[in-house]
Short mmCIF file of N, CA and C in Angstrom, two decimals:
data_model
loop_
_atom_site.label_atom_id
_atom_site.label_comp_id
_atom_site.label_asym_id
_atom_site.label_seq_id
_atom_site.Cartn_x
_atom_site.Cartn_y
_atom_site.Cartn_z
N MET A 203 -18.86 31.07 204.19
CA MET A 203 -17.72 30.67 203.39
C MET A 203 -16.47 30.91 204.21
N ARG A 204 -15.52 30.00 204.13
CA ARG A 204 -14.30 30.11 204.93
C ARG A 204 -13.12 29.97 203.99
N TYR A 205 -12.16 30.85 204.15
CA TYR A 205 -10.95 30.80 203.35
C TYR A 205 -9.76 30.64 204.28
N LEU A 206 -8.89 29.71 203.97
CA LEU A 206 -7.65 29.57 204.70
C LEU A 206 -6.53 30.02 203.79
N ILE A 207 -5.69 30.88 204.27
CA ILE A 207 -4.59 31.40 203.48
C ILE A 207 -3.31 31.05 204.22
N ALA A 208 -2.45 30.29 203.58
CA ALA A 208 -1.22 29.85 204.23
C ALA A 208 -0.02 30.47 203.53
N SER A 209 0.95 30.89 204.29
CA SER A 209 2.18 31.43 203.71
C SER A 209 3.22 30.34 203.63
N SER A 210 4.30 30.60 202.92
CA SER A 210 5.35 29.61 202.75
C SER A 210 6.08 29.29 204.04
N ILE A 211 5.92 30.11 205.05
CA ILE A 211 6.59 29.82 206.32
C ILE A 211 5.62 29.20 207.33
N GLY A 212 4.48 28.76 206.83
CA GLY A 212 3.56 28.01 207.68
C GLY A 212 2.54 28.84 208.43
N LEU A 213 2.49 30.14 208.21
CA LEU A 213 1.49 30.97 208.87
C LEU A 213 0.15 30.78 208.18
N VAL A 214 -0.90 30.71 208.95
CA VAL A 214 -2.23 30.52 208.38
C VAL A 214 -3.13 31.65 208.86
N ALA A 215 -3.83 32.24 207.92
CA ALA A 215 -4.82 33.26 208.25
C ALA A 215 -6.18 32.74 207.81
N ALA A 216 -7.19 33.00 208.57
CA ALA A 216 -8.52 32.52 208.22
C ALA A 216 -9.48 33.70 208.15
N LEU A 217 -10.28 33.70 207.11
CA LEU A 217 -11.34 34.69 206.95
C LEU A 217 -12.63 33.90 206.87
N ALA A 218 -13.65 34.34 207.56
CA ALA A 218 -14.91 33.62 207.54
C ALA A 218 -16.05 34.59 207.33
N ALA A 219 -17.02 34.15 206.54
CA ALA A 219 -18.24 34.90 206.34
C ALA A 219 -19.38 33.90 206.39
N SER A 220 -20.44 34.25 207.06
CA SER A 220 -21.56 33.34 207.21
C SER A 220 -22.67 33.74 206.27
N SER A 221 -23.12 32.77 205.48
CA SER A 221 -24.23 33.00 204.58
C SER A 221 -24.84 31.67 204.21
N ALA A 222 -26.14 31.57 204.25
CA ALA A 222 -26.82 30.32 203.91
C ALA A 222 -26.71 30.00 202.42
N SER A 223 -26.38 30.98 201.60
CA SER A 223 -26.35 30.75 200.17
C SER A 223 -25.01 30.22 199.67
N PHE A 224 -24.01 30.10 200.53
CA PHE A 224 -22.69 29.63 200.12
C PHE A 224 -22.35 28.32 200.81
N ALA A 225 -21.67 27.44 200.08
CA ALA A 225 -21.14 26.22 200.69
C ALA A 225 -19.77 26.52 201.26
N GLN A 226 -19.40 25.85 202.34
CA GLN A 226 -18.07 26.05 202.90
C GLN A 226 -17.04 25.56 201.91
N ASN A 227 -16.02 26.34 201.72
CA ASN A 227 -14.95 26.00 200.79
C ASN A 227 -13.62 26.21 201.51
N THR A 228 -12.71 25.28 201.34
CA THR A 228 -11.39 25.39 201.95
C THR A 228 -10.33 25.24 200.89
N ASP A 229 -9.39 26.15 200.89
CA ASP A 229 -8.24 26.07 199.99
C ASP A 229 -7.02 25.73 200.82
N SER A 230 -6.23 24.78 200.36
CA SER A 230 -4.98 24.46 201.05
C SER A 230 -3.83 24.54 200.07
N TYR A 231 -2.67 24.92 200.58
CA TYR A 231 -1.48 25.10 199.76
C TYR A 231 -0.34 24.34 200.41
N ASP A 232 0.41 23.58 199.62
CA ASP A 232 1.57 22.85 200.12
C ASP A 232 2.82 23.42 199.47
N TYR A 233 3.84 23.61 200.29
CA TYR A 233 5.10 24.17 199.83
C TYR A 233 6.23 23.19 200.11
N ASP A 234 7.26 23.21 199.28
CA ASP A 234 8.42 22.37 199.55
C ASP A 234 9.34 23.08 200.55
N ALA A 235 10.49 22.47 200.84
CA ALA A 235 11.42 23.01 201.84
C ALA A 235 11.98 24.37 201.45
N LEU A 236 11.93 24.71 200.15
CA LEU A 236 12.44 26.00 199.69
C LEU A 236 11.34 27.05 199.58
N GLY A 237 10.13 26.71 200.03
CA GLY A 237 9.04 27.67 200.01
C GLY A 237 8.34 27.79 198.67
N ARG A 238 8.52 26.81 197.78
CA ARG A 238 7.88 26.85 196.47
C ARG A 238 6.55 26.10 196.52
N LEU A 239 5.53 26.66 195.89
CA LEU A 239 4.22 26.02 195.84
C LEU A 239 4.31 24.73 195.04
N VAL A 240 3.88 23.61 195.64
CA VAL A 240 3.90 22.33 194.94
C VAL A 240 2.51 21.72 194.79
N ASN A 241 1.55 22.10 195.64
CA ASN A 241 0.18 21.62 195.54
C ASN A 241 -0.79 22.70 195.97
N ARG A 242 -1.93 22.74 195.29
CA ARG A 242 -3.03 23.61 195.69
C ARG A 242 -4.28 22.76 195.62
N CYS A 243 -5.11 22.83 196.65
CA CYS A 243 -6.35 22.07 196.65
C CYS A 243 -7.47 22.97 197.13
N SER A 244 -8.60 22.90 196.45
CA SER A 244 -9.79 23.62 196.84
C SER A 244 -10.89 22.60 197.02
N ALA A 245 -11.56 22.61 198.17
CA ALA A 245 -12.55 21.56 198.44
C ALA A 245 -13.73 22.06 199.25
N THR A 246 -14.88 21.44 198.99
CA THR A 246 -16.05 21.52 199.84
C THR A 246 -16.27 20.11 200.36
N TRP A 247 -17.28 19.89 201.16
CA TRP A 247 -17.49 18.56 201.74
C TRP A 247 -17.69 17.50 200.68
N ASP A 248 -18.24 17.84 199.52
CA ASP A 248 -18.57 16.82 198.53
C ASP A 248 -17.76 16.91 197.24
N HIS A 249 -16.83 17.82 197.16
CA HIS A 249 -16.10 17.97 195.90
C HIS A 249 -14.75 18.64 196.17
N GLY A 250 -13.79 18.28 195.37
CA GLY A 250 -12.47 18.88 195.52
C GLY A 250 -11.76 18.99 194.18
N PHE A 251 -10.79 19.86 194.10
CA PHE A 251 -10.00 20.05 192.90
C PHE A 251 -8.56 20.27 193.32
N ARG A 252 -7.63 19.52 192.74
CA ARG A 252 -6.22 19.60 193.12
C ARG A 252 -5.38 19.97 191.90
N GLN A 253 -4.39 20.82 192.14
CA GLN A 253 -3.38 21.14 191.14
C GLN A 253 -2.02 20.87 191.74
N SER A 254 -1.19 20.09 191.04
CA SER A 254 0.17 19.82 191.48
C SER A 254 1.12 20.42 190.47
N TYR A 255 2.21 21.00 190.97
CA TYR A 255 3.15 21.71 190.12
C TYR A 255 4.51 21.03 190.13
N ALA A 256 5.12 20.90 188.96
CA ALA A 256 6.49 20.40 188.86
C ALA A 256 7.38 21.59 188.49
N LEU A 257 8.56 21.63 189.08
CA LEU A 257 9.48 22.74 188.85
C LEU A 257 10.78 22.23 188.26
N ASP A 258 11.37 23.03 187.37
CA ASP A 258 12.69 22.67 186.84
C ASP A 258 13.78 23.24 187.74
N SER A 259 15.04 23.06 187.36
CA SER A 259 16.16 23.50 188.21
C SER A 259 16.20 25.01 188.38
N ALA A 260 15.59 25.76 187.46
CA ALA A 260 15.54 27.22 187.57
C ALA A 260 14.28 27.69 188.30
N GLU A 261 13.55 26.75 188.89
CA GLU A 261 12.33 27.01 189.64
C GLU A 261 11.17 27.52 188.79
N ASN A 262 11.18 27.20 187.51
CA ASN A 262 10.06 27.50 186.64
C ASN A 262 9.07 26.34 186.69
N ARG A 263 7.79 26.65 186.65
CA ARG A 263 6.80 25.57 186.59
C ARG A 263 6.90 24.92 185.21
N THR A 264 7.10 23.61 185.23
CA THR A 264 7.21 22.88 183.97
C THR A 264 6.00 22.02 183.69
N ASN A 265 5.21 21.77 184.71
CA ASN A 265 4.04 20.93 184.53
C ASN A 265 3.01 21.27 185.60
N VAL A 266 1.76 21.30 185.20
CA VAL A 266 0.67 21.47 186.15
C VAL A 266 -0.27 20.29 185.93
N LEU A 267 -0.45 19.50 186.96
CA LEU A 267 -1.35 18.36 186.90
C LEU A 267 -2.60 18.73 187.67
N ALA A 268 -3.74 18.72 187.01
CA ALA A 268 -5.00 19.05 187.66
C ALA A 268 -5.87 17.81 187.72
N SER A 269 -6.53 17.62 188.85
CA SER A 269 -7.42 16.46 188.98
C SER A 269 -8.66 16.84 189.76
N ASP A 270 -9.76 16.21 189.37
CA ASP A 270 -11.04 16.38 190.05
C ASP A 270 -11.08 15.40 191.21
N GLU A 271 -11.26 15.89 192.43
CA GLU A 271 -11.22 15.04 193.61
C GLU A 271 -12.58 14.42 193.94
N GLY A 272 -13.62 14.76 193.22
CA GLY A 272 -14.94 14.20 193.50
C GLY A 272 -15.14 12.90 192.74
N ARG A 273 -14.57 11.81 193.24
CA ARG A 273 -14.62 10.54 192.53
C ARG A 273 -15.58 9.59 193.21
N GLY A 274 -15.93 8.55 192.48
CA GLY A 274 -16.78 7.53 193.07
C GLY A 274 -16.92 6.35 192.12
N LEU A 275 -17.76 5.41 192.52
CA LEU A 275 -18.00 4.22 191.71
C LEU A 275 -19.49 3.93 191.67
N LEU A 276 -19.98 3.68 190.48
CA LEU A 276 -21.33 3.18 190.31
C LEU A 276 -21.29 1.67 190.44
N PRO A 277 -22.44 1.00 190.59
CA PRO A 277 -22.43 -0.46 190.69
C PRO A 277 -21.67 -1.09 189.52
N GLY A 278 -20.75 -2.00 189.84
CA GLY A 278 -19.92 -2.66 188.83
C GLY A 278 -18.61 -1.97 188.56
N GLY A 279 -18.44 -0.74 189.04
CA GLY A 279 -17.20 0.01 188.82
C GLY A 279 -16.13 -0.39 189.81
N SER A 280 -14.87 -0.15 189.44
CA SER A 280 -13.78 -0.50 190.35
C SER A 280 -12.56 0.39 190.15
N PHE A 281 -11.75 0.47 191.21
CA PHE A 281 -10.42 1.06 191.17
C PHE A 281 -9.45 -0.11 191.25
N THR A 282 -8.32 -0.01 190.56
CA THR A 282 -7.36 -1.11 190.50
C THR A 282 -5.98 -0.61 190.91
N SER A 283 -5.22 -1.47 191.58
CA SER A 283 -3.84 -1.13 191.93
C SER A 283 -3.03 -0.97 190.66
N SER A 284 -1.93 -0.24 190.73
CA SER A 284 -1.13 0.02 189.52
C SER A 284 -0.54 -1.25 188.92
N ASP A 285 -0.34 -2.30 189.73
CA ASP A 285 0.17 -3.56 189.18
C ASP A 285 -0.95 -4.48 188.71
N GLY A 286 -2.22 -4.07 188.88
CA GLY A 286 -3.36 -4.82 188.39
C GLY A 286 -3.78 -6.01 189.24
N ARG A 287 -3.14 -6.25 190.39
CA ARG A 287 -3.46 -7.43 191.20
C ARG A 287 -4.63 -7.23 192.15
N PHE A 288 -4.95 -6.00 192.50
CA PHE A 288 -5.99 -5.74 193.49
C PHE A 288 -7.06 -4.83 192.92
N THR A 289 -8.33 -5.17 193.17
CA THR A 289 -9.45 -4.34 192.71
C THR A 289 -10.36 -4.00 193.88
N PHE A 290 -10.80 -2.77 193.89
CA PHE A 290 -11.72 -2.23 194.89
C PHE A 290 -13.01 -1.97 194.13
N THR A 291 -14.01 -2.84 194.30
CA THR A 291 -15.19 -2.86 193.43
C THR A 291 -16.47 -2.55 194.19
N MET A 292 -17.31 -1.71 193.59
CA MET A 292 -18.66 -1.46 194.11
C MET A 292 -19.56 -2.46 193.40
N GLN A 293 -19.95 -3.51 194.10
CA GLN A 293 -20.75 -4.57 193.49
C GLN A 293 -22.19 -4.12 193.28
N ALA A 294 -22.90 -4.78 192.38
CA ALA A 294 -24.30 -4.47 192.09
C ALA A 294 -25.20 -4.71 193.30
N ASP A 295 -24.79 -5.60 194.22
CA ASP A 295 -25.60 -5.87 195.42
C ASP A 295 -25.41 -4.84 196.52
N GLY A 296 -24.53 -3.84 196.29
CA GLY A 296 -24.31 -2.77 197.26
C GLY A 296 -23.13 -2.98 198.19
N ASN A 297 -22.38 -4.07 198.01
CA ASN A 297 -21.23 -4.35 198.86
C ASN A 297 -19.97 -3.81 198.18
N LEU A 298 -19.15 -3.07 198.93
CA LEU A 298 -17.86 -2.58 198.45
C LEU A 298 -16.82 -3.61 198.84
N VAL A 299 -16.09 -4.16 197.85
CA VAL A 299 -15.22 -5.31 198.08
C VAL A 299 -13.82 -5.07 197.54
N LEU A 300 -12.82 -5.44 198.33
CA LEU A 300 -11.42 -5.45 197.88
C LEU A 300 -11.03 -6.89 197.62
N ARG A 301 -10.58 -7.15 196.38
CA ARG A 301 -10.15 -8.50 196.00
C ARG A 301 -8.69 -8.48 195.58
N GLY A 302 -8.03 -9.60 195.87
CA GLY A 302 -6.66 -9.80 195.45
C GLY A 302 -6.52 -11.17 194.82
N PRO A 303 -5.30 -11.59 194.51
CA PRO A 303 -5.07 -12.89 193.88
C PRO A 303 -5.64 -14.06 194.69
N SER A 304 -5.72 -13.92 196.01
CA SER A 304 -6.22 -15.01 196.86
C SER A 304 -7.71 -14.91 197.14
N GLY A 305 -8.40 -13.91 196.59
CA GLY A 305 -9.83 -13.76 196.81
C GLY A 305 -10.17 -12.48 197.55
N VAL A 306 -11.30 -12.49 198.26
CA VAL A 306 -11.78 -11.31 198.99
C VAL A 306 -10.89 -11.04 200.20
N LEU A 307 -10.40 -9.80 200.29
CA LEU A 307 -9.55 -9.37 201.41
C LEU A 307 -10.30 -8.52 202.42
N TRP A 308 -11.33 -7.81 201.95
CA TRP A 308 -12.05 -6.86 202.80
C TRP A 308 -13.37 -6.52 202.12
N HIS A 309 -14.40 -6.19 202.91
CA HIS A 309 -15.68 -5.71 202.35
C HIS A 309 -16.44 -4.93 203.40
N THR A 310 -17.41 -4.14 202.94
CA THR A 310 -18.20 -3.31 203.86
C THR A 310 -19.34 -4.07 204.51
N GLY A 311 -19.76 -5.18 203.92
CA GLY A 311 -20.89 -5.93 204.47
C GLY A 311 -22.23 -5.27 204.19
N THR A 312 -22.29 -4.44 203.18
CA THR A 312 -23.52 -3.72 202.84
C THR A 312 -24.27 -4.46 201.73
N TYR A 313 -24.65 -5.71 202.01
CA TYR A 313 -25.38 -6.53 201.04
C TYR A 313 -26.83 -6.08 200.93
N ASP A 314 -27.48 -6.56 199.90
CA ASP A 314 -28.91 -6.32 199.69
C ASP A 314 -29.27 -4.84 199.65
N THR A 315 -28.40 -4.05 199.08
CA THR A 315 -28.67 -2.62 198.90
C THR A 315 -28.45 -2.29 197.43
N SER A 316 -29.21 -2.95 196.59
CA SER A 316 -29.09 -2.83 195.14
C SER A 316 -29.08 -1.36 194.69
N GLY A 317 -28.17 -1.05 193.80
CA GLY A 317 -28.07 0.30 193.26
C GLY A 317 -27.20 1.23 194.09
N ALA A 318 -26.71 0.75 195.23
CA ALA A 318 -25.85 1.59 196.07
C ALA A 318 -24.61 2.01 195.28
N PHE A 319 -24.08 3.17 195.62
CA PHE A 319 -22.90 3.67 194.91
C PHE A 319 -21.90 4.23 195.92
N LEU A 320 -20.65 4.33 195.48
CA LEU A 320 -19.56 4.81 196.32
C LEU A 320 -19.20 6.23 195.94
N ALA A 321 -18.97 7.06 196.94
CA ALA A 321 -18.48 8.43 196.72
C ALA A 321 -17.24 8.64 197.57
N PHE A 322 -16.17 9.13 196.94
CA PHE A 322 -15.00 9.59 197.69
C PHE A 322 -15.12 11.10 197.70
N GLN A 323 -15.59 11.63 198.82
CA GLN A 323 -15.95 13.03 198.91
C GLN A 323 -14.74 13.93 199.08
N GLY A 324 -14.93 15.20 198.78
CA GLY A 324 -13.87 16.19 198.94
C GLY A 324 -13.41 16.36 200.37
N ASP A 325 -14.23 15.92 201.34
CA ASP A 325 -13.85 16.03 202.75
C ASP A 325 -13.06 14.83 203.24
N GLY A 326 -12.74 13.90 202.34
CA GLY A 326 -11.92 12.75 202.70
C GLY A 326 -12.69 11.53 203.17
N LYS A 327 -14.00 11.60 203.17
CA LYS A 327 -14.80 10.45 203.57
C LYS A 327 -15.08 9.56 202.36
N LEU A 328 -14.97 8.27 202.58
CA LEU A 328 -15.37 7.27 201.60
C LEU A 328 -16.73 6.79 202.06
N VAL A 329 -17.77 6.96 201.22
CA VAL A 329 -19.14 6.71 201.66
C VAL A 329 -19.88 5.84 200.64
N VAL A 330 -20.59 4.81 201.13
CA VAL A 330 -21.51 4.04 200.31
C VAL A 330 -22.90 4.60 200.58
N TYR A 331 -23.54 5.09 199.51
CA TYR A 331 -24.88 5.67 199.60
C TYR A 331 -25.93 4.72 199.05
N LYS A 332 -27.14 4.81 199.58
CA LYS A 332 -28.27 4.07 199.02
C LYS A 332 -28.43 4.45 197.56
N GLY A 333 -28.97 3.54 196.77
CA GLY A 333 -29.13 3.78 195.34
C GLY A 333 -29.94 5.01 194.99
N ASP A 334 -30.90 5.36 195.85
CA ASP A 334 -31.71 6.55 195.59
C ASP A 334 -31.06 7.82 196.15
N GLY A 335 -29.88 7.68 196.75
CA GLY A 335 -29.15 8.83 197.27
C GLY A 335 -29.69 9.41 198.55
N THR A 336 -30.62 8.70 199.21
CA THR A 336 -31.27 9.26 200.41
C THR A 336 -30.46 9.15 201.68
N GLY A 337 -29.39 8.40 201.68
CA GLY A 337 -28.60 8.31 202.90
C GLY A 337 -27.41 7.39 202.77
N ALA A 338 -26.48 7.55 203.70
CA ALA A 338 -25.28 6.72 203.73
C ALA A 338 -25.59 5.41 204.44
N ILE A 339 -25.02 4.30 203.92
CA ILE A 339 -25.17 3.01 204.59
C ILE A 339 -23.83 2.51 205.14
N TRP A 340 -22.75 3.15 204.77
CA TRP A 340 -21.42 2.86 205.32
C TRP A 340 -20.53 4.06 205.04
N GLN A 341 -19.59 4.35 205.96
CA GLN A 341 -18.60 5.39 205.70
C GLN A 341 -17.30 5.09 206.43
N SER A 342 -16.22 5.62 205.90
CA SER A 342 -14.89 5.36 206.45
C SER A 342 -14.64 6.07 207.77
N GLY A 343 -15.32 7.17 208.01
CA GLY A 343 -15.10 7.93 209.24
C GLY A 343 -13.89 8.85 209.16
N SER A 344 -13.21 8.87 208.05
CA SER A 344 -12.04 9.74 207.89
C SER A 344 -12.48 11.15 207.54
N TYR A 345 -11.62 12.12 207.80
CA TYR A 345 -11.91 13.51 207.44
C TYR A 345 -10.60 14.24 207.20
N SER A 346 -10.42 14.68 205.97
CA SER A 346 -9.28 15.51 205.62
C SER A 346 -9.51 16.04 204.21
N LEU A 347 -9.74 17.33 204.11
CA LEU A 347 -9.99 17.92 202.80
C LEU A 347 -8.82 17.64 201.86
N CYS A 348 -9.13 17.38 200.61
CA CYS A 348 -8.15 17.19 199.55
C CYS A 348 -7.30 15.93 199.74
N SER A 349 -7.84 14.93 200.40
CA SER A 349 -7.10 13.69 200.59
C SER A 349 -7.12 12.84 199.32
N ARG A 350 -6.33 11.76 199.33
CA ARG A 350 -6.22 10.87 198.17
C ARG A 350 -6.57 9.44 198.57
N LEU A 351 -7.26 8.74 197.68
CA LEU A 351 -7.58 7.33 197.87
C LEU A 351 -6.68 6.52 196.94
N ILE A 352 -5.96 5.54 197.50
CA ILE A 352 -5.03 4.75 196.69
C ILE A 352 -5.23 3.26 196.97
N VAL A 353 -5.37 2.48 195.89
CA VAL A 353 -5.34 1.03 195.98
C VAL A 353 -3.89 0.65 195.76
N GLN A 354 -3.21 0.26 196.82
CA GLN A 354 -1.77 0.03 196.77
C GLN A 354 -1.43 -1.37 196.25
N ASN A 355 -0.21 -1.53 195.78
CA ASN A 355 0.26 -2.81 195.25
C ASN A 355 0.46 -3.87 196.32
N ASP A 356 0.40 -3.51 197.60
CA ASP A 356 0.53 -4.50 198.67
C ASP A 356 -0.84 -5.03 199.13
N GLY A 357 -1.92 -4.55 198.48
CA GLY A 357 -3.26 -5.02 198.82
C GLY A 357 -3.98 -4.17 199.84
N ASN A 358 -3.44 -3.06 200.21
CA ASN A 358 -4.07 -2.16 201.17
C ASN A 358 -4.72 -1.00 200.41
N VAL A 359 -5.92 -0.62 200.80
CA VAL A 359 -6.56 0.59 200.28
C VAL A 359 -6.42 1.64 201.37
N VAL A 360 -5.87 2.80 201.01
CA VAL A 360 -5.53 3.82 202.01
C VAL A 360 -6.04 5.18 201.56
N ILE A 361 -6.55 5.96 202.52
CA ILE A 361 -6.84 7.37 202.29
C ILE A 361 -5.73 8.15 202.97
N TYR A 362 -5.04 8.98 202.18
CA TYR A 362 -3.95 9.80 202.68
C TYR A 362 -4.37 11.27 202.74
N ALA A 363 -4.05 11.94 203.84
CA ALA A 363 -4.25 13.38 203.96
C ALA A 363 -3.20 14.08 203.10
N THR A 364 -3.36 15.37 202.86
CA THR A 364 -2.38 16.11 202.06
C THR A 364 -1.00 16.08 202.69
N SER A 365 -0.93 15.87 203.99
CA SER A 365 0.36 15.78 204.69
C SER A 365 1.08 14.47 204.40
N GLY A 366 0.38 13.51 203.78
CA GLY A 366 0.96 12.20 203.53
C GLY A 366 0.63 11.18 204.60
N GLN A 367 -0.04 11.62 205.67
CA GLN A 367 -0.42 10.72 206.76
C GLN A 367 -1.63 9.87 206.34
N ALA A 368 -1.57 8.56 206.62
CA ALA A 368 -2.71 7.68 206.37
C ALA A 368 -3.79 7.98 207.40
N ILE A 369 -5.02 8.27 206.93
CA ILE A 369 -6.11 8.58 207.86
C ILE A 369 -7.17 7.49 207.89
N TRP A 370 -7.11 6.55 206.96
CA TRP A 370 -8.00 5.39 206.96
C TRP A 370 -7.37 4.33 206.07
N ALA A 371 -7.60 3.06 206.40
CA ALA A 371 -7.08 1.96 205.58
C ALA A 371 -7.91 0.71 205.80
N THR A 372 -7.89 -0.17 204.81
CA THR A 372 -8.52 -1.48 204.96
C THR A 372 -7.67 -2.41 205.83
N ASN A 373 -6.41 -2.03 206.05
CA ASN A 373 -5.47 -2.83 206.85
C ASN A 373 -5.28 -4.23 206.29
N THR A 374 -5.18 -4.30 204.98
CA THR A 374 -4.99 -5.57 204.28
C THR A 374 -3.65 -5.62 203.56
N GLY A 375 -2.70 -4.79 203.96
CA GLY A 375 -1.39 -4.76 203.32
C GLY A 375 -0.60 -6.03 203.55
N GLY A 376 0.40 -6.24 202.72
CA GLY A 376 1.26 -7.41 202.85
C GLY A 376 0.79 -8.60 202.06
N ASN A 377 -0.11 -8.39 201.12
CA ASN A 377 -0.61 -9.49 200.29
C ASN A 377 0.10 -9.57 198.95
#
């Protein structure tokens, strides 16, 4: 098990213990320019949990938004851009497809893999798995714990690291 502890001035301390009975877990903390905690994320390779904090003018926490980072799509499921024009769909034939008003913009090419499903893992990888779960048939190649997957209104699907840096994209923006 590995713990990362970060201070508000950017110092990081790491503690590690080795044991076959524990999964690796990483906690990350994001602070604003005034040293206030604004995000906390705890993740393993396959699951993550994020808490975001809103502060009022007196620096009191006014809102805590918690989200489960272990998302995915079963066959027929989709993520949609906030304006509703773009859909990122896990088709029943096993192909992951991004569609916009003009038609198909991007796809994984993983046809004839009936029952395949999509997992957006806690380690930042977007993976299409065989229907029986025995192995990956496509993956984004990205890696960043506690990252976010967004179907943007410009037609691009992007995985962002906690730093805000894009670590993977369909490169279909501008539609």
